[in-house]
Amino acid sequence: MPPSNPDWVKALKPSGPQGSELLAAERAKSELNVDELAEFLFTKKNLDRNARILSILQEDPVFDKSQNYFRGRHDRLKAALARGKALRRLSVKHSWTEEEDHVANDLLSEPTPYGLHAYMFLKTLEEQGSPAQHKKFLEPARKYDIIGCYAQTELGHGSNVRGLETTATWNPEDKTFTIHSPHLTASKWWIGSLGKTATHAVVVAQLVLNGRPYGPHPFVVPVRDPKTHLPLPNVHVGDIGPKLGYNTMDNGFLLFNKVKIPHENMLNRFSGVDPETGKYTRPANPSLIYGTLTYVRANIVMQSGSTLARGVTIAARYCAVRRQFQDNDAPKDAIGENQVLNYTMVQYRILPLLASSYALYFTGRSMINLYNANQKRMAQQKDVGGSDAKRGPGPEQLAAGSDLLADLHAISCALKAFASTTAAEGLEVCRRACGGHGYSSFSGIGTWYADYLPTVTWEGDNYMLTQQVARYLLKSARAVLAGKGSNNGISQVLQEFIRRRDIGAAFDVLGSDQDLVDAFAWRVSYLTFEALKHRDEEKQSWNSLLIDFWRLSTAFAQYQVVKNFYEALQDEQTKASVDATAQDVLHKLFQLFALYHLSNQGAEFFTSAATTVRQIQLATTKRTLALLDDVRPHTIRLVDAWKFPDWQLDSSLGRYDGKVYEDLFHRASEVNPINDVVFDPYPNSDVLFRGEPKAKL
Amino acid sequence: MPPSNPDWVKALKPSGPQGSELLAAERAKSELNVDELAEFLFTKKNLDRNARILSILQEDPVFDKSQNYFRGRHDRLKAALARGKALRRLSVKHSWTEEEDHVANDLLSEPTPYGLHAYMFLKTLEEQGSPAQHKKFLEPARKYDIIGCYAQTELGHGSNVRGLETTATWNPEDKTFTIHSPHLTASKWWIGSLGKTATHAVVVAQLVLNGRPYGPHPFVVPVRDPKTHLPLPNVHVGDIGPKLGYNTMDNGFLLFNKVKIPHENMLNRFSGVDPETGKYTRPANPSLIYGTLTYVRANIVMQSGSTLARGVTIAARYCAVRRQFQDNDAPKDAIGENQVLNYTMVQYRILPLLASSYALYFTGRSMINLYNANQKRMAQQKDVGGSDAKRGPGPEQLAAGSDLLADLHAISCALKAFASTTAAEGLEVCRRACGGHGYSSFSGIGTWYADYLPTVTWEGDNYMLTQQVARYLLKSARAVLAGKGSNNGISQVLQEFIRRRDIGAAFDVLGSDQDLVDAFAWRVSYLTFEALKHRDEEKQSWNSLLIDFWRLSTAFAQYQVVKNFYEALQDEQTKASVDATAQDVLHKLFQLFALYHLSNQGAEFFTSAATTVRQIQLATTKRTLALLDDVRPHTIRLVDAWKFPDWQLDSSLGRYDGKVYEDLFHRASEVNPINDVVFDPYPNSDVLFRGEPKAKL
């Protein structure tokens, strides 16, 4: 650590007004009740719980973040492993629930090498293991006597799971499976917790029986020696190298050279191989396998709002402290510079994202409700089908539940793509809105963004997912045209479009919120029927329609989010939980979110005849400006309501007290280890850092 | 370094077809003459020069890139300093020109701690120093006997240079200036080459004479002891900490506690303080100070095309090697998976960026021509004005040149903003198009993008610049309306718009390239006159028009780029240099670029009545698809023409030979130093990395 600053430096303050004064003035501008809004979003119980867990973490030096931004990969991984162990010990000591574990990790704000053990290894064993396999694998795993990961993705295959190359061949003679990597591209890759940490892996491999392929199935495979932690024979395993972010996780590669595992290692709750006959039992209900994927996607949607809100919190606070230039129309004798948050071009970048964070929050709640409704129905179906999960529900039950499942699947795909893109791209907009200082690691946004970025690719690449949404919409449209529309939400929207075929539409998007929501629905219908015409009538190739499908899926997702936000505002629970000021502000955020997207997609709204040109012009200019102006005074309180503690944000720019410059300067001059180093700057000298060995130049 | 892979791993190959086979097939699809196109873009002389310099660098282990992605900040800076010294020695040894120095740095592809010494310190001394100051400072600086930097930006002030807080107060009694930092926010910040390297700084400080402020001026200030390299008394200097990227540069902070410098340290070629009388001489022509800014912005425009092309090269090659799924309409018995570059949604993301890289290349050439024309005119004015540069040209010469200067200033602002945004955002699109593997550091795009990102903020924040462009366009529009339009390009465009006021427009954007260019011009005029109406007639505040100004400036920049691309294709020089195939392909790129932007801004084109809705629909769908299809077979040859050697790209995904998977696997398993480490994964053990001391958990 560099020495403390000299006294004459310590005596310096930023030129006034101070950041703390500016933020206090901001908070005084608005009557929004921050605590009431925060309790509505999170519940008082959870907020108290989070504060309790925070103080436990803050007590332990292993979680001290002050060196985080300075560490190289070696030290970063070491610190992350230490934190993973410490969190596990705390979890056991305090008997934390899964949710409390999640809160602790969230406050820490970086993955640890145990991440996929808890998140995927345990869940997969639970859901796909038989009772015997629970005893053999799940119990020791829960105790962390074995550490696992979920090894599906390969070097050559990510999205196309059917193309996985790792094989699991049944050996009837000794009742084993041979796990083998026939090509380099079969190497497992990207596998979290595998690179250095895991002792075991759930390996998804192509089941081969009697020379015939049966598709990908999950197998528990030991990969490292329990004592030495070295790779087992014929296993090649390691870390895949540094990444743009996510460097506190040891993503790994994994190759097998004909490794044998016993029959009991094939997770066989839903499908398996009879050890006597060698016959294959297929899963009764394929949708049971989809269940986890949908859950993961719903989770991504749920977290997208708060993910984005972190960046918005930092950018909003900083832009209220940062002052530059005077307003162009200020009187000549005006003193002091203008807060950059007063510039409409800055508001235009940040405030729609503030609106998006709230919109995604409400959509996340709606997503989880839909997911739970489906889980409930599926549980009912299992009961009807009998206690043998392998048999599953019969065709009638399947049909009854399939609408809900189809809706859930399509909505989760569309929203996963839209929500993660909105959050990721929004974070970068926030970072840039912080100007030069946004580029410093101390801004806290860069690292958060870089760690979040894989979310647009994993669990379903965002572009790939849009095809599934399009498939669903086309199928629904075909049914509607054939007079067989179901009762689900999208069928009603499509039917309304057809009903109005000879009337046209007239949506008062600037005068009526319901009309605004309906305009988004109309655009979805228009794009769906256009796509259907291209595909069914004009027989265009699927490939040639991919761009249209992406636009269609995005429109569908935007409609869902706008609708969810609108419905949340109408909801009695909302009206009972927050006062009139908050309801009014949330209403402005709703309008800002919807009209911002309407403006940006003006051509589609116009082409679909959902709105007139004039409405788009007004939305884009006058109305957006008016909404920015309405939201501006409440900005700081609106971000305060997300209740991110400074410790979690780890950001000089986003501190609650606004001491931006003091914090930046302190980190740079008194913590930054490179300031212990003295260069030899002369080209003809072979010395680089004084006191270190010369270089060979 | 981890041990070599076991033999059974070494024997593995990717599943076929091999990447090299796929790229060879791609190159066989097209007749485009790569070498001819490359020579047209760069000249044979320069290509040969680059190859010569590359082989010099490749010989020296100090430039070996294989550990680059693995290093932490300490080692990264040390290696960068070593490389800076080695480059300097090579430059002296081979008598490299400034251009050759630039090529070497470009091939290295990362800044070194000498970066701002060469780029800003030397240039500022040259341009703003008197002959005596050249002798005192420039000569030793050129020999690297002193190392310098350009210290303008402060913690509290970036864009608003007039607000800088560092003061330089004249002391008539001993003919010195006192350099002082009155507030913490006065600290110089972000200063490249200062953090650890520089012995001197050109400090931009507020000149104070007799208690009166005279604005920011440049002063040479020693900051470190020439022998010990420790900070001089009352100077606090150091590195500002890690950043999102650019971590091979030591950006620094700098505070002064009443440091005295002699009179001769104020750079006084254009303005100064008479040491006897203490009177201030103001600069004769303020535009002389703008000169450097415009040069820097023109350079950014010039480099934007190749900056983006690096990412496009990597993404295009990788997406031609990466195969996933079969085409949806493929016959049931089809074998093998589809190259992802065959999917229209992937083409839609990459090929318009390929078009943009060429568009920005031609715009860069045009930008430099305009800059040189202005330099020539200014030199003529100086001659007319006499040899005393302080006196400068008289009012008549100023007026004659001021149109050209005003055009240059506005175009350089608009293009700097547009080109750097296009390149930065385009690089991230390229990275994401590489799916999961795009997230690995070995993709080569992440680091390149992160290092490039400050370009959207420095040398004029991109949003700030759009105001200057708007000012210029409004001023031109007022002149046109008053019948006083000049002969410059934009006045003609505005006049045409006015002329057609009662006729309307009819641009055959899909049938005529000239009409397509004119439609972009029309849109600029429409937005300009709309903004003028809001400002002059409706008296709207400047602040409320900032978003409109940003849209207007973007439209103006897009028009410039489209026009430059079109004119380059008409140019005889182009027609003489490349064959008909190349001209046709470049023409397709031109259309793709223009129509891609027209589609994305459909609402503006429609609202301005430049096109019909139908034209926008067709551009967005059928025509774009057709152009993607036309360009697709030439994609690999088009990126090959940029002639980026593998050594420069340092990318597993972007290798010329397509050995993507072999390269990724090699780097991860045989070079990645973390694979020398063995974890202790058990939570109850205090051991983290085996063989290293226990942690205190």
PDB file of C-alpha atoms in Angstrom, chain A residues 73 77 111-122 124 147-154 188-203 223-224 237-241 243 245-254 454 458-459, chain B residues 439 679:
ATOM      1  CA  ARG A  73      -6.371 -13.333 -11.765  1.00  0.00           C
ATOM      2  CA  LEU A  77      -9.335 -16.512  -7.622  1.00  0.00           C
ATOM      3  CA  PRO A 111     -19.335 -15.278  -8.191  1.00  0.00           C
ATOM      4  CA  THR A 112     -17.236 -17.658  -6.071  1.00  0.00           C
ATOM      5  CA  PRO A 113     -15.798 -21.012  -7.202  1.00  0.00           C
ATOM      6  CA  TYR A 114     -18.609 -22.778  -5.362  1.00  0.00           C
ATOM      7  CA  GLY A 115     -21.203 -21.013  -7.453  1.00  0.00           C
ATOM      8  CA  LEU A 116     -22.216 -23.840  -9.732  1.00  0.00           C
ATOM      9  CA  HIS A 117     -21.987 -26.442  -7.008  1.00  0.00           C
ATOM     10  CA  ALA A 118     -24.840 -24.798  -5.178  1.00  0.00           C
ATOM     11  CA  TYR A 119     -26.711 -23.492  -8.174  1.00  0.00           C
ATOM     12  CA  MET A 120     -26.600 -26.377 -10.669  1.00  0.00           C
ATOM     13  CA  PHE A 121     -24.915 -29.496  -9.221  1.00  0.00           C
ATOM     14  CA  LEU A 122     -27.161 -29.764  -6.173  1.00  0.00           C
ATOM     15  CA  THR A 124     -29.622 -31.368 -10.870  1.00  0.00           C
ATOM     16  CA  ILE A 147     -17.896 -30.453  -4.869  1.00  0.00           C
ATOM     17  CA  GLY A 148     -19.627 -30.590  -8.234  1.00  0.00           C
ATOM     18  CA  CYS A 149     -20.530 -28.763 -11.398  1.00  0.00           C
ATOM     19  CA  TYR A 150     -22.834 -29.190 -14.393  1.00  0.00           C
ATOM     20  CA  ALA A 151     -20.869 -30.089 -17.506  1.00  0.00           C
ATOM     21  CA  GLN A 152     -23.096 -29.684 -20.543  1.00  0.00           C
ATOM     22  CA  THR A 153     -21.599 -27.098 -22.923  1.00  0.00           C
ATOM     23  CA  GLU A 154     -18.722 -28.199 -25.121  1.00  0.00           C
ATOM     24  CA  LYS A 188     -16.531 -29.653 -21.934  1.00  0.00           C
ATOM     25  CA  TRP A 189     -15.957 -25.881 -21.844  1.00  0.00           C
ATOM     26  CA  TRP A 190     -17.184 -22.898 -19.853  1.00  0.00           C
ATOM     27  CA  ILE A 191     -18.127 -25.168 -16.944  1.00  0.00           C
ATOM     28  CA  GLY A 192     -18.297 -23.051 -13.798  1.00  0.00           C
ATOM     29  CA  SER A 193     -16.689 -24.449 -10.640  1.00  0.00           C
ATOM     30  CA  LEU A 194     -14.931 -27.105 -12.720  1.00  0.00           C
ATOM     31  CA  GLY A 195     -11.673 -25.441 -13.710  1.00  0.00           C
ATOM     32  CA  LYS A 196      -9.943 -25.857 -10.344  1.00  0.00           C
ATOM     33  CA  THR A 197     -12.595 -26.621  -7.737  1.00  0.00           C
ATOM     34  CA  ALA A 198     -14.872 -29.557  -8.491  1.00  0.00           C
ATOM     35  CA  THR A 199     -14.233 -33.147  -7.480  1.00  0.00           C
ATOM     36  CA  HIS A 200     -17.223 -34.360  -9.521  1.00  0.00           C
ATOM     37  CA  ALA A 201     -19.208 -33.346 -12.544  1.00  0.00           C
ATOM     38  CA  VAL A 202     -22.673 -34.074 -13.849  1.00  0.00           C
ATOM     39  CA  VAL A 203     -21.589 -34.766 -17.410  1.00  0.00           C
ATOM     40  CA  VAL A 223     -12.936 -35.983 -11.956  1.00  0.00           C
ATOM     41  CA  ARG A 224     -10.408 -35.360  -9.179  1.00  0.00           C
ATOM     42  CA  VAL A 237      -9.307 -30.887 -16.617  1.00  0.00           C
ATOM     43  CA  GLY A 238      -8.395 -27.280 -15.983  1.00  0.00           C
ATOM     44  CA  ASP A 239      -9.347 -23.624 -16.196  1.00  0.00           C
ATOM     45  CA  ILE A 240     -10.216 -22.169 -19.626  1.00  0.00           C
ATOM     46  CA  GLY A 241      -8.375 -18.896 -19.070  1.00  0.00           C
ATOM     47  CA  LYS A 243     -12.423 -13.708 -19.630  1.00  0.00           C
ATOM     48  CA  GLY A 245     -15.322 -10.566 -16.682  1.00  0.00           C
ATOM     49  CA  TYR A 246     -16.445 -13.331 -14.310  1.00  0.00           C
ATOM     50  CA  ASN A 247     -12.801 -13.897 -13.366  1.00  0.00           C
ATOM     51  CA  THR A 248     -13.550 -14.930  -9.792  1.00  0.00           C
ATOM     52  CA  MET A 249     -15.035 -18.108 -11.254  1.00  0.00           C
ATOM     53  CA  ASP A 250     -12.959 -21.019 -12.498  1.00  0.00           C
ATOM     54  CA  ASN A 251     -14.771 -21.941 -15.690  1.00  0.00           C
ATOM     55  CA  GLY A 252     -13.258 -25.219 -16.817  1.00  0.00           C
ATOM     56  CA  PHE A 253     -12.570 -27.637 -19.638  1.00  0.00           C
ATOM     57  CA  LEU A 254     -12.876 -31.427 -19.359  1.00  0.00           C
ATOM     58  CA  PRO A 454     -22.566 -13.599 -20.403  1.00  0.00           C
ATOM     59  CA  TRP A 458     -25.993 -18.380 -21.712  1.00  0.00           C
ATOM     60  CA  GLU A 459     -29.194 -20.205 -20.790  1.00  0.00           C
TER      61      GLU A 459
ATOM     62  CA  TYR B 439     -16.371 -13.792 -23.862  1.00  0.00           C
ATOM     63  CA  PHE B 679      -6.982 -25.837  -5.155  1.00  0.00           C
TER      64      PHE B 679
END
